[in-house]
Structure formats: C-alpha cells, structure tokens
Short mmCIF file of C-alpha atoms in Angstrom, two decimals:
data_model
loop_
_atom_site.label_atom_id
_atom_site.label_comp_id
_atom_site.label_asym_id
_atom_site.label_seq_id
_atom_site.Cartn_x
_atom_site.Cartn_y
_atom_site.Cartn_z
CA UNK H 298 -14.73 -31.87 2.58
CA UNK H 299 -11.20 -32.10 3.90
CA UNK H 300 -9.92 -30.99 0.53
CA UNK H 301 -12.17 -27.93 0.56
CA UNK H 302 -11.16 -27.18 4.15
CA UNK H 303 -7.44 -27.38 3.28
CA UNK H 304 -7.89 -25.06 0.30
CA UNK H 305 -9.73 -22.54 2.51
CA UNK H 306 -6.96 -22.62 5.11
CA UNK H 307 -4.35 -22.10 2.38
CA UNK H 308 -6.28 -19.15 0.97
CA UNK H 309 -6.48 -17.52 4.39
CA UNK H 310 -2.75 -18.00 4.93
CA UNK H 311 -1.94 -16.43 1.56
CA UNK H 312 -4.26 -13.51 2.31
CA UNK H 313 -2.52 -12.99 5.63
CA UNK H 314 0.89 -12.95 3.95
CA UNK H 315 -0.37 -10.45 1.34
CA UNK H 316 -1.79 -8.10 3.98
CA UNK H 317 1.40 -8.30 6.00
CA UNK H 318 3.40 -7.49 2.88
CA UNK H 319 1.22 -4.47 2.08
CA UNK H 320 1.49 -3.27 5.65
CA UNK H 321 5.26 -3.59 5.48
CA UNK H 322 5.42 -1.68 2.17
CA UNK H 323 3.25 1.09 3.57
CA UNK H 324 5.54 1.39 6.56
CA UNK H 325 8.57 1.64 4.27
CA UNK H 326 6.96 4.37 2.14
CA UNK H 327 5.97 6.50 5.12
CA UNK H 328 8.96 5.86 7.34
CA UNK H 329 9.22 9.66 7.86
CA UNK H 330 6.52 12.06 8.85
CA UNK H 331 5.52 15.02 6.65
CA UNK H 332 7.70 17.50 8.56
CA UNK H 333 10.77 15.32 8.10
CA UNK H 334 10.07 14.82 4.40
CA UNK H 335 9.68 18.58 3.91
CA UNK H 336 12.93 19.22 5.79
CA UNK H 337 14.70 16.76 3.49
CA UNK H 338 13.24 18.51 0.42
CA UNK H 339 14.42 21.93 1.62
CA UNK H 340 17.95 20.64 2.20
CA UNK H 341 17.92 18.90 -1.19
CA UNK H 342 16.97 22.07 -3.10
CA UNK H 343 19.52 24.12 -1.16
CA UNK H 344 22.20 21.66 -2.26
CA UNK H 345 20.96 21.72 -5.86
CA UNK H 346 21.14 25.52 -6.05
CA UNK H 347 24.67 25.79 -4.63
CA UNK H 348 26.10 22.70 -6.37
CA UNK H 349 28.67 22.97 -9.20
CA UNK H 350 29.40 26.64 -8.56
CA UNK H 351 25.79 27.68 -7.97
CA UNK H 352 25.37 29.63 -11.23
CA UNK H 353 21.96 29.67 -12.93
CA UNK H 354 20.16 31.49 -15.73
CA UNK H 355 16.53 32.38 -15.01
CA UNK H 356 13.99 32.96 -17.78
CA UNK H 357 12.00 35.57 -15.86
CA UNK H 358 8.45 36.64 -16.63
CA UNK H 359 6.20 38.96 -14.67
CA UNK H 360 2.89 38.58 -16.51
CA UNK H 361 1.81 37.24 -19.89
CA UNK H 362 1.54 40.82 -21.15
CA UNK H 363 5.13 41.89 -20.40
CA UNK H 364 8.31 40.91 -22.17
CA UNK H 365 10.66 38.38 -20.61
CA UNK H 366 14.08 38.92 -19.08
CA UNK H 367 17.13 36.75 -18.49
CA UNK H 368 18.81 37.02 -15.08
CA UNK H 369 21.88 35.23 -13.79
CA UNK H 370 22.11 34.02 -10.21
CA UNK H 371 25.09 32.71 -8.25
CA UNK H 372 23.85 31.05 -5.08
CA UNK H 373 26.31 30.68 -2.20
CA UNK H 374 26.20 28.41 0.82
CA UNK H 375 26.46 31.37 3.22
CA UNK H 376 22.96 32.47 2.16
CA UNK H 377 24.05 35.23 -0.21
CA UNK H 378 23.31 35.41 -3.93
CA UNK H 379 24.77 37.55 -6.72
CA UNK H 380 22.09 38.63 -9.21
CA UNK H 381 23.03 40.05 -12.63
CA UNK H 382 20.74 41.73 -15.13
CA UNK H 383 21.08 43.76 -18.32
CA UNK H 384 17.93 45.65 -19.26
CA UNK H 385 16.17 49.00 -19.10
CA UNK H 386 14.57 48.27 -15.73
CA UNK H 387 17.99 47.83 -14.15
CA UNK H 388 18.93 51.23 -15.57
CA UNK H 389 15.81 52.86 -14.14
CA UNK H 390 16.22 51.21 -10.75
CA UNK H 391 19.87 52.11 -10.23
CA UNK H 392 19.69 55.65 -11.63
CA UNK H 393 16.39 56.44 -9.93
CA UNK H 394 15.08 57.75 -13.24
CA UNK H 395 11.78 56.04 -14.19
CA UNK H 396 12.07 57.43 -17.73
CA UNK H 397 15.65 56.26 -18.38
CA UNK H 398 16.16 54.44 -21.67
CA UNK H 399 18.81 51.92 -22.71
CA UNK H 400 20.03 48.74 -21.11
CA UNK H 401 22.37 48.72 -18.12
CA UNK H 402 24.34 45.75 -16.85
CA UNK H 403 24.76 45.42 -13.11
CA UNK H 404 25.36 42.81 -10.40
CA UNK H 405 24.21 43.21 -6.83
CA UNK H 406 24.32 40.84 -3.86
CA UNK H 407 21.46 40.01 -1.51
CA UNK H 408 20.14 37.08 0.53
CA UNK H 409 18.23 33.90 -0.30
CA UNK H 410 16.78 30.90 1.50
CA UNK H 411 14.59 27.88 0.90
CA UNK H 412 11.35 28.05 2.88
CA UNK H 413 8.77 25.39 3.59
CA UNK H 414 5.20 26.36 2.68
CA UNK H 415 3.21 23.40 1.35
CA UNK H 416 6.44 22.50 -0.39
CA UNK H 417 9.86 24.08 -1.00
CA UNK H 418 9.92 27.80 -1.87
CA UNK H 419 12.88 29.82 -3.14
CA UNK H 420 12.74 33.19 -1.39
CA UNK H 421 14.94 36.14 -2.41
CA UNK H 422 14.32 37.59 1.00
CA UNK H 423 16.35 40.80 1.00
CA UNK H 424 15.95 43.67 -1.41
CA UNK H 425 18.11 43.59 -4.54
CA UNK H 426 17.72 46.68 -6.77
CA UNK H 427 18.72 44.72 -9.87
CA UNK H 428 15.86 42.25 -9.47
CA UNK H 429 13.22 43.37 -6.96
CA UNK H 430 12.33 46.40 -9.11
CA UNK H 431 9.76 44.12 -10.76
CA UNK H 432 7.97 43.66 -7.44
CA UNK H 433 8.01 47.35 -6.50
CA UNK H 434 4.59 49.05 -6.49
CA UNK H 435 4.07 51.79 -9.05
CA UNK H 436 2.21 55.08 -8.46
CA UNK H 437 -0.92 53.49 -9.99
CA UNK H 438 -0.48 50.50 -7.66
CA UNK H 439 0.01 48.21 -10.62
CA UNK H 440 3.76 47.93 -11.24
CA UNK H 441 5.19 44.92 -13.05
CA UNK H 442 3.49 42.38 -10.77
CA UNK H 443 6.71 40.39 -10.57
CA UNK H 444 7.49 37.67 -8.04
CA UNK H 445 10.53 37.28 -5.80
CA UNK H 446 9.40 34.03 -4.19
CA UNK H 447 8.99 30.89 -6.27
CA UNK H 448 7.48 27.49 -5.65
CA UNK H 449 10.05 24.88 -6.68
CA UNK H 450 8.00 22.47 -8.76
CA UNK H 451 10.57 20.05 -10.17
CA UNK H 452 14.27 19.53 -10.87
CA UNK H 453 15.31 17.54 -13.93
CA UNK H 454 18.48 17.48 -16.03
CA UNK H 455 20.04 20.66 -14.60
CA UNK H 456 16.74 22.51 -15.07
CA UNK H 457 14.57 23.86 -12.27
CA UNK H 458 10.88 24.45 -12.90
CA UNK H 459 9.45 27.32 -10.87
CA UNK H 460 6.13 29.04 -10.37
CA UNK H 461 5.74 32.57 -9.05
CA UNK H 462 4.29 32.24 -5.57
CA UNK H 463 2.01 35.28 -5.73
CA UNK H 464 1.11 35.57 -9.41
CA UNK H 465 1.57 31.97 -10.58
CA UNK H 466 3.74 32.60 -13.65
CA UNK H 467 5.72 29.56 -14.82
CA UNK H 468 9.47 29.94 -15.36
CA UNK H 469 12.58 27.83 -15.77
CA UNK H 470 16.08 28.15 -14.36
CA UNK H 471 18.99 26.36 -16.05
CA UNK H 472 22.36 25.60 -14.49
CA UNK H 473 25.40 27.26 -16.07
CA UNK H 474 29.10 26.51 -15.84
CA UNK H 475 30.68 28.30 -12.88
CA UNK H 476 33.17 30.14 -15.12
CA UNK H 477 30.52 31.84 -17.28
CA UNK H 478 31.08 35.61 -17.26
CA UNK H 479 27.81 37.31 -16.38
CA UNK H 480 28.30 40.48 -18.42
CA UNK H 481 29.47 38.65 -21.56
CA UNK H 482 26.57 36.21 -21.31
CA UNK H 483 23.90 38.89 -20.87
CA UNK H 484 25.40 41.08 -23.59
CA UNK H 485 24.96 38.17 -25.99
CA UNK H 486 21.37 37.78 -24.86
CA UNK H 487 20.72 41.44 -25.76
CA UNK H 488 22.45 41.03 -29.13
CA UNK H 489 20.39 37.98 -29.96
CA UNK H 490 17.16 39.72 -29.01
CA UNK H 491 17.99 42.58 -31.35
CA UNK H 492 18.79 40.14 -34.16
CA UNK H 493 15.45 38.43 -33.59
CA UNK H 494 13.62 41.55 -34.79
CA UNK H 495 14.12 40.51 -38.41
CA UNK H 496 12.25 37.25 -37.71
CA UNK H 497 9.21 38.88 -36.13
CA UNK H 498 6.77 37.96 -38.90
CA UNK H 499 7.97 34.35 -38.96
CA UNK H 500 8.01 33.65 -35.25
CA UNK H 501 5.16 35.77 -33.87
CA UNK H 502 3.18 33.98 -31.16
CA UNK H 503 6.03 31.57 -30.42
CA UNK H 504 8.63 31.78 -27.68
CA UNK H 505 11.76 29.65 -27.63
CA UNK H 506 14.49 29.52 -25.00
CA UNK H 507 17.54 27.55 -26.16
CA UNK H 508 20.54 26.90 -23.96
CA UNK H 509 23.52 25.74 -26.04
CA UNK H 510 25.20 22.77 -24.37
CA UNK H 511 28.54 23.78 -25.81
CA UNK H 512 28.76 27.48 -25.04
CA UNK H 513 25.88 27.73 -22.54
CA UNK H 514 24.53 30.98 -23.89
CA UNK H 515 20.85 31.86 -24.09
CA UNK H 516 19.10 32.14 -27.42
CA UNK H 517 15.65 33.67 -27.27
CA UNK H 518 13.24 34.29 -30.11
CA UNK H 519 9.81 35.50 -29.07
CA UNK H 520 6.60 37.20 -30.04
CA UNK H 521 7.78 40.35 -28.25
CA UNK H 522 10.54 40.65 -30.84
CA UNK H 523 12.05 44.16 -30.66
CA UNK H 524 10.96 44.65 -27.04
CA UNK H 525 12.70 41.68 -25.46
CA UNK H 526 15.88 42.66 -23.59
CA UNK H 527 16.39 45.70 -25.83
CA UNK H 528 16.29 49.34 -24.92
CA UNK H 529 13.20 51.48 -25.37
#
C-alpha cells in the first residue's frame, strides 16, 4: 500500500513538473502580442528590401492569360523606389499612345512602404507610370488587372515570394547586386526573349526563370515565346 501510495505521489509530482514546463514554453512562444509580432515582421521586411543596395528583379505577371514582364526595383530607406522597365507598355504609358509599338526602357521614382494587413504587404503607394500602367483601368473596364500591392509570403535565399493582393497572382522577386545596370540588364532580358522564339515548339507550356549566380541576369523561356518582353 505504501509502495503504491509513493508511486502515485511521484506520478503527480512528475505531472506537475510537465505542466509547469509546458506553461513556461507557451509563455516563451507568445512573449509578444500579435500587434508586436506584426510590427516586427514589417520592420524585418523593410530591412530585407533595402539591404545590400536594395536592388531586386521582379518576375511580374498580371493574369495567367497575359505575358510576363521583368521589372527592376531599387528600394531606398527614405521610402522612395526606382522602378525600371523595358517593354511596349512602358512605351504606351510614357508616350500616351495606346497603339505605340516597340519596347522602351525607362526608370521612374515613386514611393513604397510595408503595410500590415493580416500580414506584411508591400505597397507601391504612389503612381509610377513605368509600373502602375498595369493597374490602370481600360475603356472596357478590363485593363491588365495588374497588382501594385503584394502580400509578402516568404523570404528565402535572397528570394521573396509574393502574391498579388487583389488578383492573387504568385510572383517572385530576386535580389541583385547593387552595381547591376538596369538598362543593360533589361536589354539582355529582351534579347533572350527574342532568342527563345526558336524554341517555342520545344518549350511550349513551360515557363522557366533562371537567375545566373555569376552574372545575375535573367533568362526566361516561356510558352508565350515571341510575345514575352518583345515588341508587338
């Protein structure tokens, strides 16, 4: 009887220690409230975007039906961002001619911030004619259906995974060296897209985005073939 009683007491003591340990672990995990954790996440993503020169290449898609575009961003700690593009839509936006053909390279500055809305959101919150043209409404109220705010889903290995906040399109943004020249980089993207036309039959229905670790230039082969990044 005494033996059974001693074993029972020991079991209760061990259970008490286990519960105390769990309670302590739970306290450590939730040592900050949700507002504080979100604030930390916003600051963390702001630091990620401006770190190491703040230059990034975005693989930008509007919808599954439209070709993709590569844009370069240079995020600055003062809340400004330089956005560079080289495509027909840039040409049409800056010339005001909706029927313009041919690529145009341009860089324009605007503003950015990280917002908190059920998680961190990258907001390009002032109009940039190089980029926001994809979010402009068209006469038929359709337009490109592009996003200019993005849910920041994950950061891993110098790659940011984004999702368009309004239309839900998945995209990636890859960090570039700070000394990459925007015009040279995007000109090579256009050249590679033109070269990819000869591989259309081989690579239809597949899309590859390859960032060379040595030269950090984009290589894109896709099922859009002749339409991607090239002029009309």
